Structure formats: C-alpha cells, structure tokens
Amino acid sequence: MTNTQLTHVQIDNYGPWTVTPEPRREVDLQTLQSRLYADLSQLFGNRGGYVFFTRFDNMIAVSNGLTIEDHAMIQESVGNRYPVTMSLSVATGTTPAAALETATEQLQEAGSAQDKSRREVLEGRHIDTEFRTDEDVQIAHFDVVDATGKYTDKLSEFDTFIQIEQGYAALMKYMREAHEGLSFFVGGDNVIAVCPDMDAADYQDVVEHVHDDVGVELQVGVGRGSLAEEAGMAAKHALESSRANGTDVEVDF
Amino acid sequence: MTNTQLTHVQIDNYGPWTVTPEPRREVDLQTLQSRLYADLSQLFGNRGGYVFFTRFDNMIAVSNGLTIEDHAMIQESVGNRYPVTMSLSVATGTTPAAALETATEQLQEAGSAQDKSRREVLEGRHIDTEFRTDEDVQIAHFDVVDATGKYTDKLSEFDTFIQIEQGYAALMKYMREAHEGLSFFVGGDNVIAVCPDMDAADYQDVVEHVHDDVGVELQVGVGRGSLAEEAGMAAKHALESSRANGTDVEVDF
Amino acid sequence: MTNTQLTHVQIDNYGPWTVTPEPRREVDLQTLQSRLYADLSQLFGNRGGYVFFTRFDNMIAVSNGLTIEDHAMIQESVGNRYPVTMSLSVATGTTPAAALETATEQLQEAGSAQDKSRREVLEGRHIDTEFRTDEDVQIAHFDVVDATGKYTDKLSEFDTFIQIEQGYAALMKYMREAHEGLSFFVGGDNVIAVCPDMDAADYQDVVEHVHDDVGVELQVGVGRGSLAEEAGMAAKHALESSRANGTDVEVDF
Amino acid sequence: MTNTQLTHVQIDNYGPWTVTPEPRREVDLQTLQSRLYADLSQLFGNRGGYVFFTRFDNMIAVSNGLTIEDHAMIQESVGNRYPVTMSLSVATGTTPAAALETATEQLQEAGSAQDKSRREVLEGRHIDTEFRTDEDVQIAHFDVVDATGKYTDKLSEFDTFIQIEQGYAALMKYMREAHEGLSFFVGGDNVIAVCPDMDAADYQDVVEHVHDDVGVELQVGVGRGSLAEEAGMAAKHALESSRANGTDVEVDF
Ligand SMILES: Nc1nc2c(ncn2[C@@H]2O[C@H](COP(=O)(O)OP(=O)(O)OP(=O)(O)O)[C@@H](O)[C@H]2O)c(=O)[nH]1
Ligand SMILES: Nc1nc2c(ncn2[C@@H]2O[C@H](COP(=O)(O)OP(=O)(O)OP(=O)(O)O)[C@@H](O)[C@H]2O)c(=O)[nH]1
Ligand SMILES: Nc1nc2c(ncn2[C@@H]2O[C@H](COP(=O)(O)OP(=O)(O)OP(=O)(O)O)[C@@H](O)[C@H]2O)c(=O)[nH]1
Ligand SMILES: Nc1nc2c(ncn2[C@@H]2O[C@H](COP(=O)(O)OP(=O)(O)OP(=O)(O)O)[C@@H](O)[C@H]2O)c(=O)[nH]1
Ligand SMILES: [Ca+2]
Ligand SMILES: [Ca+2]
Ligand SMILES: [Ca+2]
Ligand SMILES: [Ca+2]
C-alpha cells in the first residue's frame, strides 16, 4: 500500500498582483515563477521531496518525510525573498488523487485563491514517523522511445512539441481516470507520475493505451521508497534497464 | 504583414548528460532547467524579446530586435555559467510556424540534438534594421474566464490542471493548423500566442472553436509592435479591456 | 565550551578556469560566484548552518548539525548545476580558528587549489550526535551604531564604505588575534563572528578596542546554540535588546 | 580625459525591513542580497556596465552606455521580483570619486536611506551620445602575484583572507586618496578599480605603495573603452600580458 503525502502550493492572490497597478512585464513574471519553482525544488528536494511546476501559480509536491515545521520554514523562506507569499496544504490518502483532493479542499476552506485577506495559510498534517514505511511512495518515470530520432531531429520544434504534449495529455488523463495517479511533464520527453500501488501489468496497459490513443511510444521505469527521491531514483535506474533491455516496463520491486 | 523572428534554443547533447555517469538527481535537473529558462527570459527580455519554456531542453524565443551578436553574447554567457551549452538558430518567415520550421532545419543540418561533437552552433540571420516595422510582431494573450471561480476554488488542483491543459491543447492545435500561429502556456490559466496577421474575426473564431471543442471559455487581448515586449504589453492591456468590457476579443490596432 | 564545526569550501582549480581559453566576461564570473554563494547559503542554511562568502572562490561555513553525507549531497548538487566543482573539508577544534586551520590543512594535503587533478575532495568528519551540545556554537552579531545617520546619509557611498571596511578590518584582526574568533562582513554595517567561549566583558573589550583603533562605534548581540542558526538568531534578538537598551553588549545566556 | 558615469544603487529602507516584524533568517537575507547583486550584474552587464557589491544594501555601478530609461527598466524589473525596492542615482564627474559624490548627494537630497516614504527614486542624467568617447572609462584589474603558492596552499583560509583583505584595504585607500579612483574587491585575490586618467607610472607607484605598506605583491593590467565591459576586458588581457612577461604593470593604450 502506498501512502503518498502531497502538498498543494498556491501563490496567494497572484492573479490580481500580476495586473496591479498595471500589467507587469511578462518576462519578469516568467522569471519570478520559474525561480520560485527552482527554489521550491531545492527546498523540498533537499529533504527528499519532489515538486512539480504544474501551473506555476499552483504547484504540487510529494512531501513524504517533510514535517509541518519543514513546511513552515519553506513558507517563511519564500516570504522573505519574494514579492508574493504562498499557502501550503498537506494531506495523505489511499491514492495520490485522493490525497491531493483533501489538500486542495483544506485550502479552499481557508479562502479563495484570490481572497485578499487569506495569506500564508498552512493546513494539514504530515505522516507520523511511526506510520512511515519503505513503500509509501511509488514513482514511475515515463520517457518517449527515441524522441530524438523520431521527432527532435526531424520535425519543426513546435511540431515535436505537439507530439510530446499529445502523449502527455493522453497519459495524464488515463493515469488519473484509470488509476488515480498524477502525472507531470518534467521537460524533454519525460513524464514523472506519482502512483498508487500499481504492478507491471498495469504499466504495460498504460503504455499500450497511450500508443493506441495517440501513437506515441513510451517506456517506463518504476521505483518505490519512503521518500520521493528514493522512489524517483529507483525509477530512473529502472528506466535505464528498460533502455538497455529494450523492454516497455521495468519495475524495481 | 507580420515578420516574426524566431530563435530555436537547444541544449547540446542534453539527454546523455542527464544520465552520465549515472542518472542525475531530478531536483537538480529541474533547478537547472528552470533557472536556465529564467536567465534566458531576462537575457532575451532585456532586449525586448520573449522566450517560452516549451520542453525546457528546447525553447522557442521571439527575437525581433536581437542581432546575431546579441545571440552570440547570450550563448557565451550561458556557457560561462552552466554545466551545459546551447545551440541557437534564428530565422524569419511569412508566418511564425514557417519561421520556426526554418530555424529548426538549420539546426538539424548542423547535427543531431544528441551529436557529441555539435556544440554551441549559431545559425541564421536577424532582420536588418531597414526592414523592421512596427507591425512585425503580433501577440495574443489568451486567458480563461473566471478560472478561479470555476476551477481553482472548486476542483482538486490536478483536475483544474486537466481543464486548463485541455483548453491549451485544443488552442495550440487549432492555432497551429488553422493559422500557423504558435501558442505557449505561460502559467496559471494564460496562453501567449505568436501570430501571423490575424484580425478580430479570426480570434473570435478561435475562441469559439476552443469552447465548442473542450468547453473552456477564453477571452483574448491582441497587440502589435516591432518587439515582442511591445506587442505583448499591448496585448495585456487589450486583455484588461476585454475583462472590463466583458468581451471575448479585444484587438489593439 | 564551544565545539564549532567548520567547513572550508574551495572551488576546484578556479583561477585557470577564469582565463581559459581566454579571460571570461567579469559580469558572468560575478553572477556565477554570487549565485553559488546564494545556493550554498540555502543548502547549508536549510540544515541550520551558516555560510560566509569570504573570497567567493573560498568560502567558510559553520556546519554543526550537518553530516558528511549532507556535505556529499551539497557537493553533488553543485556539481550538477555549475560549470565548476568544489572541494569540502570539515573539522572541529577548541576554537573556530583552530577548527578552520585543520579543515584547510586537510584540503592542502589533498592537493593544491590549482591542481588540475584534485576534484571534489571531501575530507574530515562531523561531530557525532552523542557529542553535540546546546553550547557548541557561539555567534556574535556586530552592528555599527547609527550607520545611516553618521555615514550613509552624509558621506559619498565610497567614503561610507571605507569607514565600514576599516571597522571591519580592525574587528576581524582583533577577534582573530585576541580570541581566535572568525569575523565575516555580511553586508550593510553588519559583521557576524563565530566565537569561542567569550563572555560579556570580552565583547565589551572588543567593542572598545575597535572604537579606540578606528573610531567606529559598534553594538553587539551574542547567542548560543547547537546550530549556527539558533545561535545566530539568538544573537539577532540580543542585538535588538542592545538597540532598545542603548547598551554596547547584550549576551543571551 | 575619462568621463565615468556612476550609479549609486540603494535598497530602500532596508535596515528596518530586515528586523520587521522580527529579525529575519540570516541565510535568507544573504540569499536575497547575493541574488539581487547577481541580477544587477546581468542587468547592467548585458548593456556593457559593471556593478560592484560594495555593501550589498548599497552598490556602485559603472553605467556608461546606459540611459535613464535603461535604469528605469532595471528598477522596475527588480521591483517586480523582490520583496524590496531600490533607488538609483546617476552622475558623472572629472574623477570616479567626484562622480559618485554627486550621485550619492542626489540620493541624500531625495531622502534618507531609512526614510519610509522614499521609494524607487531615480535621479540624475546619463551622458548624451554625442559626448561619449572611447576613453570615457579606464579600468585597472589588480591581482596578487602567486596567491595560491604564497597563501591559499599554505595558510589557514582565514589567515589567507586577512592577507588579501589587508592588501585590498591599503589599495582602496591609496587609490581613493592619491588618485580619486574607486577600487572594489571582486573575489579571490582580485580587485577591479575604476580610475581617472592614470598612466603606467601612476600604477607602478600604486603597486609599490601597497607592497611597502602591507607586503602584498600586486600585478595590474589596465584598459580603456567607452563601456566598462570593453575597458575591463582590455584590462584582463593586459593582466595576462603582465603574467606572461612577469611585469608589474601593463597598460593597454
Ligand atoms: N527531467 C528529465 N529529463 C530528462 C531526463 N533524461 C532525459 N531527459 C530529457 O529527455 C530528452 C531526450 O533525451 P532521451 O530520452 O535520452 O533521448 P531519446 O532520443 O528519446 O532516446 P531514448 O530515450 O534512449 O530512446 C532530453 O533532452 C532531456 O530533456 C531525466 O532524467 N529527467
Ligand atoms: N503569465 C501570466 N500569468 C498571469 C497573468 N495574469 C494572470 N495570470 C495567471 O492567471 C491566474 C488566474 O488569474 P486571473 O486570470 O486574473 O483570474 P480569473 O479567476 O481567471 O479571473 P478573470 O481572468 O478576471 O476572469 C493567476 O494566478 C496567474 O497565474 C499574466 O499577465 N501573465
Ligand atoms: N546581513 C544583515 N544585514 C543587516 C541586518 N540588519 C541590518 N542590516 C544591514 O545594516 C544596514 C543598516 O541598518 P541598521 O543597522 O538598521 O541602521 P543604523 O542606521 O545603523 O541604525 P542602528 O543600527 O539602529 O543604530 C542595513 O541597510 C542592512 O544592510 C541583518 O540582520 N543582517
Ligand atoms: N573576479 C575574478 N576573479 C578572478 C579572475 N581571475 C582569477 N580570479 C580569482 O583569483 C584566484 C586566484 O587565481 P590566480 O590569480 O589565477 O592565481 P595565483 O596563484 O595568484 O597566480 P598568478 O595570479 O598567476 O600569480 C582565483 O581563485 C579566482 O578567485 C577574474 O578574472 N575575475
Ligand atoms: Ca526518450
Ligand atoms: Ca483568467
Ligand atoms: Ca547599524
Ligand atoms: Ca593572482
């Protein structure tokens, strides 16, 4: 059984800020957003967590191993260094989708994303040490087979991008609907998914579904651990095996 | 007539680097990628250009106003500060899609994205000053109507994200196929599109197409200028008018 | 008794790199150096440590609470994101000066700062948990009395800087020679010192010495803790008391 | 004749901010300061300017080639991305010291560094294009001879630092008093000085003065240009000649 701890990160009242007193320069917003994401990657990452950029104003983190105090510190550090603040909500659940649902609900109960007076909310609880196990997090690292040869070196970059996006869209929807897993594009031709307890046959089915749906050929490595980092690194090594063996799916447990 | 100058940015031989000698920590790759994007946003942006993160290992910039010498300096600055290098290819064309096609082709002719010996290629030419006009760049800033009320404050963050992604997928494909425009998700519920010469009726048609296709309601502001920044800022102001007037499309020219 | 754990951070073979194949643009070197420092501040800081920029190519960290494994991770993370690598050497001692002496010696034994083949050395040992106490780190936060009124708002900025630098130079030498403490300028009119076991009278003597020597009037708050962060934050609060009470020295233990 | 254009950069009301509502975590302040400096290095640097960190809350830039509009854009970009704002004051003068004096005075007249209501002041004027020449900026790049062999590989890092600091203190004072030049430590064993019209004999005298005063042996390369970057790069190449020829002073004009 997995026991994923997820954190919903939301910049407070960001929409209005972007146009007050007048629309701000887009390049500065892009710089702000991507640096905030980079900082959160390090802040969560140096405690074994993973963050995904999702929509940049709302991000999703796998935070197993991080306590509420760790979250408070991350919140304070961002508040000290950025012109915006952020709210954090932490939850667990029987599947990643269920955990996130709870996390988002806790935030919504505290106020709207565009509520002027809701600032630096910190909701939820972490998993107590005694309940943590080595199988709490299951991560799958999906990758397009020979993206360079089939797309990058052949099509215009935008047309390559359309192919990758289509693969991602099909994958994210199927993982969400069929398995309650959450899949995130992480650049290049790579998607990292936070999964419930799935086995090799489940992944084989996912890979086939995406191929049938949009014609994009995936390979995937899957790992498990008490932290996102452990599970994610095991998944990367499994993906290397998949590359070496020419298989679609390699599961490291 | 628009005359968009596009730059295809490609990290050299990045795939192999990410797994040599062993898979690198994902949080470091995420930090590297998003910081490189932030830096390029500033480097292009401080000369009036726009960069879009696209796949992070391949990015697309609107570079009107930047010379080849500016590109060389940006390339050198990145080479001085990152463990990876990047190649750049610049082109123009009758539509954004055509310009990018040329840019990518120039890069592909210089070698594969995963060619060990192809490093810091700089291809193409900028538009000579005498040929530049105030209508070279047309930018549309698309935004979801009441994303906060309809999605962010109601659904789980991942389900909100699926809605936004679907809207984006429909928009990007239609803009590409029907108009040869290139559309990029820039966070939140926002998409910025680099467009050929399109008028208000064209945009109205796009907004309706997306609504019919996936049920996502968009509003859009459109601007024009000699630089991405001017066109983009005019688009933002037009979008504010669209918000104020409750219209679907506002065109600032 | 204090038991300061210090880490000597040294960029590997940096001098030659700055001029190979030709001198690199100074603004890029400055950007690289200050960002590396910012990253180390976060990487050490998020585990309760402090880093000082010192010469930027060589930095000094108070690393109580960080294990050798933490150091290895920091080293790897920097290696993944910068064009240069760094060596780290960890040591303790009866005074901060003695600890650093050992740390530097370990590094020197491993090879020259400009040795082409010495890369990513990691030397020394951290303090075992059982030997750590709440008095391991003593930190003094020195600040110039009314720097704004006396200098910043009166003199040219360079002449203000000369005054602050002179105060710092006198302080750093006296602390080093009379007490084996290490003092670092941290911006503005502030100096943070890593100290051996010193009492209020010792600090009173230091403040008077600097005043007699170069005419700069200091106030200081002193704190203690098992981590640099705790000791440093206690010192900041003590400095606020010193401001409130108009005293020269406030010691929080 | 040189015609240096200097910009005094001052964070608005920074002291009070650092302790409101309570003292902020030092590692976050350090991160904020060094990243702001890195950003300014790029923002000024990508237009040919140089910035020096000086006290971090007050910085000094050589801004020849940057207009007041460029300054306004830099100010806005920082305001968009940091929790603090900054004021800028631009001036020229017959010597660097005189230029800075005017710049600082303009700022002081606009209000105190700790005035709550003085925010984002932008004072002064840039040099009109018609008055700019190829000799406006003279930069000297000083470096300690064999710092690695004499200090870094021999002494404890703090004792090396004391040597370098002493050399810098002697140099900065003498350059300021004897020549009205402004000298800035830039890391390692390097000092970059913004100079009035000085010749090889003047520099020889400076090198000898520092050697006599504190025993630190310097070599220096000097360059000239219409922008800091050109002058600074010429100085670096001259310093390489000085290294190659074993001379104390090399002047590139
Ligand atoms: N985020 C992330 N991206 C990666 C990683 N490995 C590769 N990539 C990205 O994937 C892109 C393509 O690289 P590869 O997947 O190695 O290349 P390929 O041509 O598809 O070849 P195969 O996958 O071996 O069939 C790279 O440019 C990276 O952007 C990784 O571990 N993390
Ligand atoms: N990149 C970018 N993102 C923006 C901009 N303005 C808003 N956003 C994003 O859009 C999100 C939603 O904000 P809004 O679009 O203002 O909110 P809304 O609820 O959809 O309301 P309306 O658009 O006014 O109907 C914000 O959190 C930002 O992430 C912008 O100018 N640039
Ligand atoms: N690194 C660091 N710098 C600080 C801190 N507090 C203040 N400073 C710096 O010190 C500068 C001067 O601020 P203050 O010391 O508050 O001002 P002052 O005029 O000297 O007034 P008093 O110290 O209250 O007499 C600020 O601009 C900051 O650069 C701090 O906690 N850490
Ligand atoms: N900011 C800056 N620092 C530099 C530059 N070149 C060298 N350094 C610094 O100077 C330090 C010492 O390097 P060198 O000066 O090459 O070494 P050295 O042992 O003194 O040898 P020589 O100068 O050749 O006698 C390096 O670690 C860098 O920190 C430069 O161009 N800019
Ligand atoms: Ca692949
Ligand atoms: Ca919206
Ligand atoms: Ca003070
Ligand atoms: Ca030297």
Short mmCIF file of C-alpha atoms in Angstrom, two decimals, chain A residues 20-125:
data_model
loop_
_atom_site.label_atom_id
_atom_site.label_comp_id
_atom_site.label_asym_id
_atom_site.label_seq_id
_atom_site.Cartn_x
_atom_site.Cartn_y
_atom_site.Cartn_z
CA THR A 20 -1.69 45.84 -10.20
CA PRO A 21 -1.32 48.77 -10.60
CA GLU A 22 -0.86 47.85 -14.27
CA PRO A 23 0.03 44.63 -16.10
CA ARG A 24 3.58 43.67 -15.14
CA ARG A 25 6.24 42.82 -17.71
CA GLU A 26 5.75 39.21 -18.81
CA VAL A 27 9.48 38.41 -18.73
CA ASP A 28 9.60 39.38 -15.07
CA LEU A 29 6.59 37.19 -14.26
CA GLN A 30 8.23 34.29 -16.09
CA THR A 31 11.48 34.87 -14.21
CA LEU A 32 9.67 35.10 -10.88
CA GLN A 33 7.64 31.94 -11.49
CA SER A 34 10.48 29.77 -12.73
CA ARG A 35 12.83 30.87 -9.96
CA LEU A 36 10.21 30.24 -7.32
CA TYR A 37 9.81 26.78 -8.78
CA ALA A 38 13.59 26.26 -8.79
CA ASP A 39 13.78 27.34 -5.16
CA LEU A 40 10.96 25.05 -4.11
CA SER A 41 12.65 22.20 -5.99
CA GLN A 42 15.70 22.73 -3.81
CA LEU A 43 13.80 23.38 -0.58
CA PHE A 44 11.61 20.29 -0.88
CA GLY A 45 14.28 18.36 -2.76
CA ASN A 46 16.93 18.73 -0.10
CA ARG A 47 14.61 16.89 2.26
CA GLY A 48 13.89 14.12 -0.22
CA GLY A 49 10.74 15.65 -1.72
CA TYR A 50 9.75 16.37 -5.33
CA VAL A 51 7.90 19.44 -6.62
CA PHE A 52 6.13 19.74 -9.97
CA PHE A 53 5.53 23.10 -11.62
CA THR A 54 2.01 22.24 -12.81
CA ARG A 55 0.57 25.74 -13.40
CA PHE A 56 3.39 27.67 -11.61
CA ASP A 57 0.86 29.69 -9.57
CA ASN A 58 -0.30 26.35 -8.17
CA MET A 59 2.29 23.61 -7.72
CA ILE A 60 2.11 20.08 -6.36
CA ALA A 61 4.77 18.50 -4.15
CA VAL A 62 5.37 14.95 -2.98
CA SER A 63 6.34 15.73 0.59
CA ASN A 64 6.78 12.42 2.38
CA GLY A 65 9.45 12.93 5.02
CA LEU A 66 8.73 16.65 5.46
CA THR A 67 7.04 17.74 8.65
CA ILE A 68 4.67 20.68 9.08
CA GLU A 69 7.60 22.55 10.65
CA ASP A 70 9.62 21.98 7.47
CA HIS A 71 6.70 23.40 5.51
CA ALA A 72 6.54 26.43 7.81
CA MET A 73 10.21 27.10 7.23
CA ILE A 74 9.86 26.82 3.45
CA GLN A 75 6.91 29.21 3.59
CA GLU A 76 8.85 31.71 5.66
CA SER A 77 11.93 31.50 3.43
CA VAL A 78 9.87 32.25 0.33
CA GLY A 79 8.06 35.09 2.12
CA ASN A 80 11.48 36.57 2.96
CA ARG A 81 12.70 36.55 -0.61
CA TYR A 82 9.78 37.10 -2.97
CA PRO A 83 7.27 39.89 -3.51
CA VAL A 84 4.48 37.31 -3.17
CA THR A 85 3.60 34.83 -0.43
CA MET A 86 2.28 31.29 -0.70
CA SER A 87 -0.14 29.00 1.11
CA LEU A 88 0.55 25.32 1.72
CA SER A 89 -1.79 22.46 2.40
CA VAL A 90 -0.62 18.94 3.23
CA ALA A 91 -2.63 15.69 3.06
CA THR A 92 -2.40 11.94 2.56
CA GLY A 93 -4.86 9.48 1.11
CA THR A 94 -5.29 5.99 -0.25
CA THR A 95 -4.29 7.23 -3.71
CA PRO A 96 -2.37 10.32 -4.89
CA ALA A 97 -5.55 11.76 -6.39
CA ALA A 98 -7.41 11.33 -3.11
CA ALA A 99 -4.58 12.90 -1.12
CA LEU A 100 -4.50 15.94 -3.38
CA GLU A 101 -8.26 16.28 -3.23
CA THR A 102 -8.06 16.60 0.53
CA ALA A 103 -5.12 19.03 0.32
CA THR A 104 -6.94 21.31 -2.11
CA GLU A 105 -10.18 21.17 -0.10
CA GLN A 106 -8.38 22.28 3.06
CA LEU A 107 -7.03 25.27 1.15
CA GLN A 108 -10.39 26.12 -0.39
CA GLU A 109 -11.98 26.06 3.06
CA ALA A 110 -9.43 28.60 4.25
CA GLY A 111 -10.45 31.02 1.49
CA SER A 112 -10.33 31.71 -2.23
CA ALA A 113 -7.11 31.70 -4.26
CA GLN A 114 -7.97 35.35 -4.88
CA ASP A 115 -9.00 36.28 -1.36
CA LYS A 116 -7.15 39.43 -0.33
CA SER A 117 -7.03 38.51 3.32
CA ARG A 118 -6.01 34.85 3.02
CA ARG A 119 -2.22 34.81 3.28
CA GLU A 120 0.35 32.16 4.17
CA VAL A 121 -2.18 29.55 5.22
CA LEU A 122 -0.56 26.33 6.43
CA GLU A 123 -3.03 23.45 6.66
CA GLY A 124 -2.96 19.70 7.25
CA ARG A 125 -0.63 17.22 8.92
#
